[in-house]
Amino acid sequence: MTEKNCILFLPYPLEKSGNRARQLRPRKMLEAFRETGFRVFVIHGYSAQRKRKIRKLKQLMERGIHFDFMYAECSTEPMRLTDPHHLPDHPFLDFGLFRYLKEKGVPIGLFYCDIYWKFPVYREALSMLKYCFALREYRRDLKQYEKYLSRFYVPDMKMCEYLDREKITAMAEALPPGADRIEVPERTDRGRDFHAKPLQIFYVGGILNHYRIDTLLSAAQELEDVCVTICCREEEWESRKESLAPLLTDRVEIIHKNEDELAPYYERADIGSLLFENGEYWGLAQPVKAYEYLAHELPVLVTEDTAVGRFVESVDYGWSIPCEKEAVIRLLSDIMKNPELLEQKRAAARERKSSHLWSARAEQVASGLMGGRNE
C-alpha cells in the first residue's frame, strides 16, 4: 500500500487543549486525518515558527517525499496579520508556500471559518484606518485563494453569497464540524411519566451576546415537569446571574465543568438546547456543540432559519423552531404528551451520525483534493 502523506496548515499555534471552535476543530481534523491513514506534516504557529516548518517541508519534498494534499484553516484575521502584534513580519511567507505547492502539483483546500469582517459590527469595532487596512488584507487573501486553491471549504454554502466571488463559489464546498465516535446505549421513553421523571434539557456553551438562554429558562419556568442544566464558564455566569435570577427555580442547575466531566449529564439528558438569536451574521454559524449533541445521540432544540437549523432538519435529530418562549413551551408540552418523539429523534441520530463524524470530514477532504485517489 502506498504511503499517504498530507499537510495541515494553520497560521496560528495549534492548541493542545481548549473547547473553542478555533482550538477544537484543527485538533479534530488532525486526529481524523491520522485515523484515516495519513501521516500529517503540521505547519502551525506564528510566522517565525511557520517559516522554519515550511523550510523543513521543502527539504522533505526536495528529497522525494510526496504529499497528497494540503488542508489549511485560516484565522479570523487576514493571513499576513496573524502574529500577536498584527503586523506582516513575513509578508510573502504563506502564499509563497501555496504557490510552491501548486507548482509541485500538490492540491490545496482551505477552510474559511468566518466572515465577521463583512458585517457592520466589524467596521464599528475599529478605527477607520485599521478597518481599511484589514479590509484590503481580507480581499487580498481571497484573490490569493482564487489563484492557489482547489477547494474552498465553508461552514455553510450561504456564506458564499456574502463573499460574492464567482471563482470562490465555483470551488466552494460545505465542511461543517464533525461528531466524535461515541457508543451510546439505546433507551426507551414509551409510557414515561414526566411528573415522576421530568424532561431533562441540557445546554453547554456561552450565555452572553446572542445566546438566548433566557428564552429557555422562561419556558421551563412555566413547565413543572421540565428540568434544565446549564454548563457555562464561571465568569460568564457571574456576569449574568443577577439578570437571570428571576428565571431560576429549583429545577435549574448551573454547572461549570470541563468537556471530560460531562458524560453523566449527557447520559441523563433528553434534549440538548441550541437556541440563539437569529441575526444575519449568527444565522450562518455552525456551532460545534450541535455535532457534540449528535455524537451523544441527543435530540436538539435549535433556532429555525439558521445554518445549524438547516443541518438539524436534514439529519432530523431535533426540532427547528422560532427562538420564542411560546414556541418552546408548545414543543416541550407536545413532547411530554408524545414521548415517542424522543425515541424517533434519537433513532435518526444513531442511524445518520456516521456520515457526520470527524473522520467523514477528513475523508471528504482527502477524496475531493485527491480526485478520488484516497485508497
Tab-separated table of C-alpha atoms in Angstrom:
chain	number	residue	atom	x	y	z
A	1	MET	CA	0.000	0.000	0.000
A	2	THR	CA	1.340	3.432	-0.960
A	3	GLU	CA	2.192	5.657	1.989
A	4	LYS	CA	-0.246	8.537	2.386
A	5	ASN	CA	1.080	11.941	3.437
A	6	CYS	CA	-0.706	15.247	3.823
A	7	ILE	CA	-0.006	18.698	5.216
A	8	LEU	CA	-2.076	20.532	7.840
A	9	PHE	CA	-1.514	24.289	7.719
A	10	LEU	CA	-2.611	26.774	10.407
A	11	PRO	CA	-1.460	30.413	10.516
A	12	TYR	CA	-1.588	30.318	14.323
A	13	PRO	CA	-0.495	27.901	17.091
A	14	LEU	CA	-2.218	24.523	17.302
A	15	GLU	CA	-3.554	24.358	20.847
A	16	LYS	CA	-3.320	21.046	22.718
A	17	SER	CA	-6.481	21.797	24.677
A	18	GLY	CA	-9.406	24.206	24.679
A	19	ASN	CA	-13.027	23.829	23.578
A	20	ARG	CA	-13.488	26.931	21.471
A	21	ALA	CA	-14.111	26.123	17.805
A	22	ARG	CA	-10.805	27.601	16.594
A	23	GLN	CA	-8.918	25.438	19.089
A	24	LEU	CA	-11.013	22.302	18.756
A	25	ARG	CA	-11.592	21.997	15.019
A	26	PRO	CA	-7.960	21.743	13.794
A	27	ARG	CA	-7.166	19.219	16.561
A	28	LYS	CA	-10.095	17.076	15.499
A	29	MET	CA	-9.164	17.301	11.815
A	30	LEU	CA	-5.568	16.336	12.611
A	31	GLU	CA	-6.766	13.303	14.583
A	32	ALA	CA	-9.195	12.416	11.790
A	33	PHE	CA	-6.556	12.531	9.050
A	34	ARG	CA	-4.380	10.231	11.146
A	35	GLU	CA	-7.330	7.943	11.830
A	36	THR	CA	-7.939	7.635	8.080
A	37	GLY	CA	-4.349	6.553	7.476
A	38	PHE	CA	-2.406	9.743	6.721
A	39	ARG	CA	0.949	10.813	8.059
A	40	VAL	CA	0.453	14.510	8.694
A	41	PHE	CA	3.123	17.189	8.448
A	42	VAL	CA	1.834	20.072	10.583
A	43	ILE	CA	2.736	23.689	9.867
A	44	HIS	CA	1.471	25.960	12.630
A	45	GLY	CA	2.452	28.764	14.984
A	46	TYR	CA	3.286	32.391	14.410
A	47	SER	CA	5.125	33.454	11.273
A	48	ALA	CA	8.682	32.790	12.531
A	49	GLN	CA	7.677	29.256	13.559
A	50	ARG	CA	5.868	28.658	10.277
A	51	LYS	CA	8.938	29.801	8.366
A	52	ARG	CA	11.031	27.051	9.980
A	53	LYS	CA	8.354	24.434	9.336
A	54	ILE	CA	7.989	25.477	5.693
A	55	ARG	CA	11.741	25.211	5.194
A	56	LYS	CA	11.645	21.677	6.624
A	57	LEU	CA	8.719	20.735	4.366
A	58	LYS	CA	10.543	21.906	1.264
A	59	GLN	CA	13.612	19.900	2.272
A	60	LEU	CA	11.468	16.770	2.562
A	61	MET	CA	9.852	17.387	-0.806
A	62	GLU	CA	13.206	18.011	-2.491
A	63	ARG	CA	14.331	14.647	-1.110
A	64	GLY	CA	11.401	12.995	-2.883
A	65	ILE	CA	8.737	12.765	-0.150
A	66	HIS	CA	5.335	13.009	-1.830
A	67	PHE	CA	2.397	14.829	-0.224
A	68	ASP	CA	-1.106	14.099	-1.473
A	69	PHE	CA	-2.608	17.448	-0.476
A	70	MET	CA	-2.538	20.325	1.977
A	71	TYR	CA	-5.525	21.124	4.171
A	72	ALA	CA	-5.461	24.618	5.677
A	73	GLU	CA	-7.640	26.503	8.101
A	74	CYS	CA	-7.472	30.276	8.037
A	75	SER	CA	-7.566	32.549	11.062
A	76	THR	CA	-10.284	35.068	11.763
A	77	GLU	CA	-7.527	37.604	10.971
A	78	PRO	CA	-6.091	38.175	7.474
A	79	MET	CA	-3.287	35.742	6.630
A	80	ARG	CA	-0.442	38.258	6.954
A	81	LEU	CA	-1.727	39.701	10.255
A	82	THR	CA	-1.979	36.614	12.470
A	83	ASP	CA	1.047	37.353	14.672
A	84	PRO	CA	0.110	38.817	18.083
A	85	HIS	CA	1.094	42.371	17.042
A	86	HIS	CA	-0.943	42.054	13.785
A	87	LEU	CA	1.906	43.275	11.581
A	88	PRO	CA	3.176	41.467	8.445
A	89	ASP	CA	6.629	40.329	9.632
A	90	HIS	CA	6.911	37.803	6.788
A	91	PRO	CA	4.528	39.181	4.159
A	92	PHE	CA	5.255	36.636	1.399
A	93	LEU	CA	5.718	33.533	3.540
A	94	ASP	CA	2.362	31.761	3.472
A	95	PHE	CA	1.203	32.411	-0.049
A	96	GLY	CA	4.749	31.677	-1.133
A	97	LEU	CA	4.130	28.182	0.256
A	98	PHE	CA	0.782	27.980	-1.539
A	99	ARG	CA	2.456	28.931	-4.828
A	100	TYR	CA	5.269	26.411	-4.280
A	101	LEU	CA	2.830	23.564	-3.610
A	102	LYS	CA	0.710	24.392	-6.636
A	103	GLU	CA	3.819	24.359	-8.819
A	104	LYS	CA	4.667	20.930	-7.368
A	105	GLY	CA	1.189	19.616	-8.144
A	106	VAL	CA	0.008	19.401	-4.523
A	107	PRO	CA	-3.702	20.351	-4.322
A	108	ILE	CA	-4.739	22.741	-1.546
A	109	GLY	CA	-8.033	23.026	0.294
A	110	LEU	CA	-8.721	25.757	2.837
A	111	PHE	CA	-11.465	26.084	5.423
A	112	TYR	CA	-12.695	29.682	5.602
A	113	CYS	CA	-14.101	29.889	9.083
A	114	ASP	CA	-15.641	33.322	9.380
A	115	ILE	CA	-16.881	36.421	7.524
A	116	TYR	CA	-17.281	38.739	10.508
A	117	TRP	CA	-15.400	41.386	8.514
A	118	LYS	CA	-18.299	41.586	6.043
A	119	PHE	CA	-20.708	42.959	8.649
A	120	PRO	CA	-21.169	46.484	10.059
A	121	VAL	CA	-20.316	45.371	13.610
A	122	TYR	CA	-16.721	44.733	12.473
A	123	ARG	CA	-16.369	48.211	10.985
A	124	GLU	CA	-17.791	49.768	14.140
A	125	ALA	CA	-15.202	47.987	16.317
A	126	LEU	CA	-12.169	49.512	14.560
A	127	SER	CA	-10.797	52.911	13.692
A	128	MET	CA	-11.262	53.843	10.047
A	129	LEU	CA	-7.546	53.423	9.343
A	130	LYS	CA	-7.394	49.916	10.860
A	131	TYR	CA	-10.632	48.925	9.174
A	132	CYS	CA	-9.468	49.997	5.711
A	133	PHE	CA	-6.138	48.217	6.172
A	134	ALA	CA	-7.791	44.998	7.367
A	135	LEU	CA	-10.382	45.119	4.596
A	136	ARG	CA	-7.645	45.388	1.988
A	137	GLU	CA	-5.908	42.351	3.523
A	138	TYR	CA	-9.077	40.229	3.599
A	139	ARG	CA	-9.691	40.996	-0.081
A	140	ARG	CA	-6.076	40.238	-0.892
A	141	ASP	CA	-6.442	36.840	0.784
A	142	LEU	CA	-9.461	35.996	-1.368
A	143	LYS	CA	-7.543	36.837	-4.550
A	144	GLN	CA	-4.720	34.552	-3.444
A	145	TYR	CA	-7.178	31.764	-2.665
A	146	GLU	CA	-8.625	32.087	-6.163
A	147	LYS	CA	-5.128	31.576	-7.588
A	148	TYR	CA	-3.934	28.658	-5.495
A	149	LEU	CA	-6.821	26.628	-4.042
A	150	SER	CA	-8.517	23.531	-5.427
A	151	ARG	CA	-11.254	23.560	-2.763
A	152	PHE	CA	-12.655	26.395	-0.674
A	153	TYR	CA	-14.402	24.953	2.375
A	154	VAL	CA	-17.084	26.862	4.298
A	155	PRO	CA	-19.276	26.022	7.317
A	156	ASP	CA	-22.394	26.620	5.200
A	157	MET	CA	-22.751	27.388	1.490
A	158	LYS	CA	-24.797	30.501	2.228
A	159	MET	CA	-21.527	32.175	3.241
A	160	CYS	CA	-20.549	32.335	-0.430
A	161	GLU	CA	-23.401	34.760	-1.103
A	162	TYR	CA	-21.690	37.308	1.137
A	163	LEU	CA	-18.278	36.817	-0.453
A	164	ASP	CA	-19.849	37.264	-3.910
A	165	ARG	CA	-16.881	35.943	-5.909
A	166	GLU	CA	-17.633	33.561	-8.770
A	167	LYS	CA	-14.309	31.701	-8.662
A	168	ILE	CA	-14.626	31.168	-4.900
A	169	THR	CA	-18.211	29.933	-5.210
A	170	ALA	CA	-17.250	27.556	-8.033
A	171	MET	CA	-14.727	25.741	-5.811
A	172	ALA	CA	-16.696	26.068	-2.565
A	173	GLU	CA	-17.893	23.081	-0.586
A	174	ALA	CA	-19.593	22.851	2.807
A	175	LEU	CA	-17.392	21.329	5.517
A	176	PRO	CA	-19.198	21.796	8.829
A	177	PRO	CA	-17.822	20.477	12.142
A	178	GLY	CA	-17.888	16.771	12.886
A	179	ALA	CA	-19.007	14.446	15.664
A	180	ASP	CA	-16.870	12.185	17.818
A	181	ARG	CA	-17.297	8.430	17.596
A	182	ILE	CA	-19.190	7.623	20.814
A	183	GLU	CA	-21.084	4.440	21.677
A	184	VAL	CA	-24.462	5.352	23.160
A	185	PRO	CA	-26.757	2.735	24.750
A	186	GLU	CA	-30.307	2.625	23.441
A	187	ARG	CA	-33.076	3.789	25.750
A	188	THR	CA	-36.853	3.913	25.687
A	189	ASP	CA	-39.402	6.546	26.721
A	190	ARG	CA	-42.606	4.696	25.925
A	191	GLY	CA	-45.155	5.239	28.649
A	192	ARG	CA	-42.881	7.634	30.506
A	193	ASP	CA	-44.440	9.592	33.368
A	194	PHE	CA	-42.788	13.015	33.165
A	195	HIS	CA	-44.167	14.022	36.536
A	196	ALA	CA	-42.194	11.176	38.113
A	197	LYS	CA	-39.228	11.514	35.732
A	198	PRO	CA	-39.047	15.117	34.438
A	199	LEU	CA	-37.892	16.062	30.956
A	200	GLN	CA	-34.182	16.925	31.161
A	201	ILE	CA	-32.797	19.699	28.944
A	202	PHE	CA	-29.039	20.216	28.727
A	203	TYR	CA	-27.245	23.314	27.442
A	204	VAL	CA	-23.464	23.602	27.086
A	205	GLY	CA	-21.772	26.772	25.890
A	206	GLY	CA	-21.746	30.547	26.067
A	207	ILE	CA	-24.524	32.556	27.698
A	208	LEU	CA	-23.541	36.039	26.507
A	209	ASN	CA	-24.496	38.134	23.482
A	210	HIS	CA	-26.706	36.231	21.014
A	211	TYR	CA	-27.176	33.096	23.151
A	212	ARG	CA	-30.793	33.238	24.330
A	213	ILE	CA	-30.577	31.199	27.489
A	214	ASP	CA	-33.314	33.411	28.927
A	215	THR	CA	-35.797	32.075	26.364
A	216	LEU	CA	-35.193	28.509	27.505
A	217	LEU	CA	-35.360	29.399	31.198
A	218	SER	CA	-38.565	31.414	30.758
A	219	ALA	CA	-40.262	28.460	29.071
A	220	ALA	CA	-39.008	25.950	31.634
A	221	GLN	CA	-40.233	28.158	34.459
A	222	GLU	CA	-43.815	27.563	33.301
A	223	LEU	CA	-43.484	23.796	32.839
A	224	GLU	CA	-43.389	21.943	36.151
A	225	ASP	CA	-42.095	18.689	34.660
A	226	VAL	CA	-39.068	20.218	32.907
A	227	CYS	CA	-35.560	20.472	34.387
A	228	VAL	CA	-32.706	22.464	32.851
A	229	THR	CA	-28.963	22.004	33.317
A	230	ILE	CA	-26.710	24.795	32.031
A	231	CYS	CA	-22.970	24.279	31.718
A	232	CYS	CA	-21.126	27.539	31.099
A	233	ARG	CA	-17.933	29.345	32.005
A	234	GLU	CA	-17.980	30.596	35.588
A	235	GLU	CA	-17.035	34.152	34.635
A	236	GLU	CA	-19.930	34.335	32.158
A	237	TRP	CA	-22.355	33.121	34.797
A	238	GLU	CA	-21.107	35.738	37.258
A	239	SER	CA	-21.785	38.459	34.705
A	240	ARG	CA	-25.343	37.258	34.006
A	241	LYS	CA	-26.631	35.617	37.173
A	242	GLU	CA	-28.245	38.794	38.516
A	243	SER	CA	-30.282	39.388	35.345
A	244	LEU	CA	-31.244	35.702	35.082
A	245	ALA	CA	-32.084	35.258	38.783
A	246	PRO	CA	-35.859	35.873	38.311
A	247	LEU	CA	-35.994	32.940	35.874
A	248	LEU	CA	-34.317	30.395	38.137
A	249	THR	CA	-36.181	27.661	40.005
A	250	ASP	CA	-35.153	24.576	41.947
A	251	ARG	CA	-35.438	22.727	38.608
A	252	VAL	CA	-32.483	24.651	37.146
A	253	GLU	CA	-28.897	23.523	37.749
A	254	ILE	CA	-25.888	25.674	36.837
A	255	ILE	CA	-22.570	23.843	36.454
A	256	HIS	CA	-19.040	24.760	35.361
A	257	LYS	CA	-17.451	21.567	34.057
A	258	ASN	CA	-14.774	20.584	31.569
A	259	GLU	CA	-15.630	18.545	28.494
A	260	ASP	CA	-14.281	15.325	30.019
A	261	GLU	CA	-16.614	15.740	33.024
A	262	LEU	CA	-19.867	15.967	31.062
A	263	ALA	CA	-20.619	12.297	30.357
A	264	PRO	CA	-23.107	11.884	33.276
A	265	TYR	CA	-25.007	14.975	32.159
A	266	TYR	CA	-25.293	13.762	28.572
A	267	GLU	CA	-26.481	10.366	29.825
A	268	ARG	CA	-29.381	11.792	31.830
A	269	ALA	CA	-30.346	14.477	29.274
A	270	ASP	CA	-33.342	14.097	26.955
A	271	ILE	CA	-32.779	17.190	24.794
A	272	GLY	CA	-29.854	19.469	24.014
A	273	SER	CA	-30.560	23.176	23.570
A	274	LEU	CA	-29.044	25.450	20.918
A	275	LEU	CA	-31.377	28.409	20.938
A	276	PHE	CA	-29.785	31.662	19.879
A	277	GLU	CA	-30.771	34.962	18.334
A	278	ASN	CA	-31.186	34.640	14.585
A	279	GLY	CA	-29.284	37.670	13.364
A	280	GLU	CA	-27.905	37.869	9.828
A	281	TYR	CA	-24.377	37.015	10.951
A	282	TRP	CA	-25.195	34.422	13.612
A	283	GLY	CA	-27.577	32.696	11.233
A	284	LEU	CA	-24.504	31.467	9.327
A	285	ALA	CA	-22.908	29.805	12.371
A	286	GLN	CA	-22.387	26.054	12.672
A	287	PRO	CA	-21.720	25.559	16.409
A	288	VAL	CA	-19.524	22.569	17.229
A	289	LYS	CA	-21.938	21.854	20.068
A	290	ALA	CA	-24.621	20.734	17.595
A	291	TYR	CA	-22.318	17.934	16.497
A	292	GLU	CA	-21.418	17.015	20.069
A	293	TYR	CA	-25.115	16.589	20.765
A	294	LEU	CA	-25.309	14.425	17.638
A	295	ALA	CA	-22.370	12.305	18.848
A	296	HIS	CA	-24.305	11.626	22.063
A	297	GLU	CA	-27.480	10.942	20.026
A	298	LEU	CA	-29.173	13.734	21.932
A	299	PRO	CA	-32.183	15.318	20.206
A	300	VAL	CA	-31.595	19.045	19.843
A	301	LEU	CA	-33.730	22.160	20.089
A	302	VAL	CA	-32.412	24.798	17.664
A	303	THR	CA	-33.380	28.162	16.172
A	304	GLU	CA	-35.079	27.940	12.775
A	305	ASP	CA	-33.836	29.620	9.565
A	306	THR	CA	-30.192	29.253	10.571
A	307	ALA	CA	-27.348	27.187	9.120
A	308	VAL	CA	-27.370	24.835	12.092
A	309	GLY	CA	-31.166	24.697	11.984
A	310	ARG	CA	-30.988	23.511	8.378
A	311	PHE	CA	-28.436	20.877	9.385
A	312	VAL	CA	-30.604	19.565	12.223
A	313	GLU	CA	-33.568	19.380	9.846
A	314	SER	CA	-31.512	17.454	7.270
A	315	VAL	CA	-30.442	14.832	9.818
A	316	ASP	CA	-33.845	15.010	11.552
A	317	TYR	CA	-32.411	14.605	15.037
A	318	GLY	CA	-34.184	17.577	16.583
A	319	TRP	CA	-36.588	20.451	16.212
A	320	SER	CA	-36.025	23.762	14.428
A	321	ILE	CA	-38.351	26.400	15.929
A	322	PRO	CA	-38.602	30.165	16.462
A	323	CYS	CA	-36.438	31.393	19.344
A	324	GLU	CA	-39.511	32.404	21.341
A	325	LYS	CA	-40.782	31.362	24.747
A	326	GLU	CA	-44.211	30.328	23.453
A	327	ALA	CA	-42.728	28.141	20.715
A	328	VAL	CA	-40.520	26.361	23.246
A	329	ILE	CA	-43.454	25.766	25.603
A	330	ARG	CA	-45.585	24.341	22.788
A	331	LEU	CA	-42.878	21.966	21.641
A	332	LEU	CA	-41.889	20.705	25.105
A	333	SER	CA	-45.553	20.193	26.005
A	334	ASP	CA	-46.072	18.198	22.814
A	335	ILE	CA	-43.017	16.035	23.558
A	336	MET	CA	-44.268	15.238	27.044
A	337	LYS	CA	-47.629	14.204	25.565
A	338	ASN	CA	-45.863	12.114	22.902
A	339	PRO	CA	-42.617	10.762	24.416
A	340	GLU	CA	-42.084	8.520	21.403
A	341	LEU	CA	-40.900	11.693	19.626
A	342	LEU	CA	-37.709	11.489	21.663
A	343	GLU	CA	-37.108	7.923	20.509
A	344	GLN	CA	-37.677	8.891	16.876
A	345	LYS	CA	-35.101	11.686	17.019
A	346	ARG	CA	-32.532	9.515	18.830
A	347	ALA	CA	-33.017	6.790	16.224
A	348	ALA	CA	-32.356	9.301	13.415
A	349	ALA	CA	-29.193	10.485	15.156
A	350	ARG	CA	-27.988	6.909	15.678
A	351	GLU	CA	-28.652	5.970	12.047
A	352	ARG	CA	-27.056	9.022	10.416
A	353	LYS	CA	-24.257	10.252	12.660
A	354	SER	CA	-21.614	8.063	10.980
A	355	SER	CA	-21.897	10.354	7.939
A	356	HIS	CA	-21.002	13.338	10.136
A	357	LEU	CA	-18.052	12.045	12.148
A	358	TRP	CA	-14.768	13.959	12.076
A	359	SER	CA	-13.321	11.012	10.146
A	360	ALA	CA	-16.009	11.536	7.492
A	361	ARG	CA	-14.937	15.173	7.189
A	362	ALA	CA	-11.301	14.106	6.724
A	363	GLU	CA	-12.326	11.551	4.096
A	364	GLN	CA	-14.348	14.231	2.291
A	365	VAL	CA	-11.292	16.494	2.126
A	366	ALA	CA	-8.930	13.726	1.032
A	367	SER	CA	-11.299	12.380	-1.609
A	368	GLY	CA	-12.060	15.822	-3.019
A	369	LEU	CA	-8.463	17.023	-3.157
A	370	MET	CA	-7.031	13.758	-4.446
A	371	GLY	CA	-9.692	13.375	-7.118
A	372	GLY	CA	-10.971	10.126	-5.689
A	373	ARG	CA	-7.483	8.645	-5.183
A	374	ASN	CA	-7.906	8.187	-1.410
A	375	GLU	CA	-7.190	4.432	-1.332
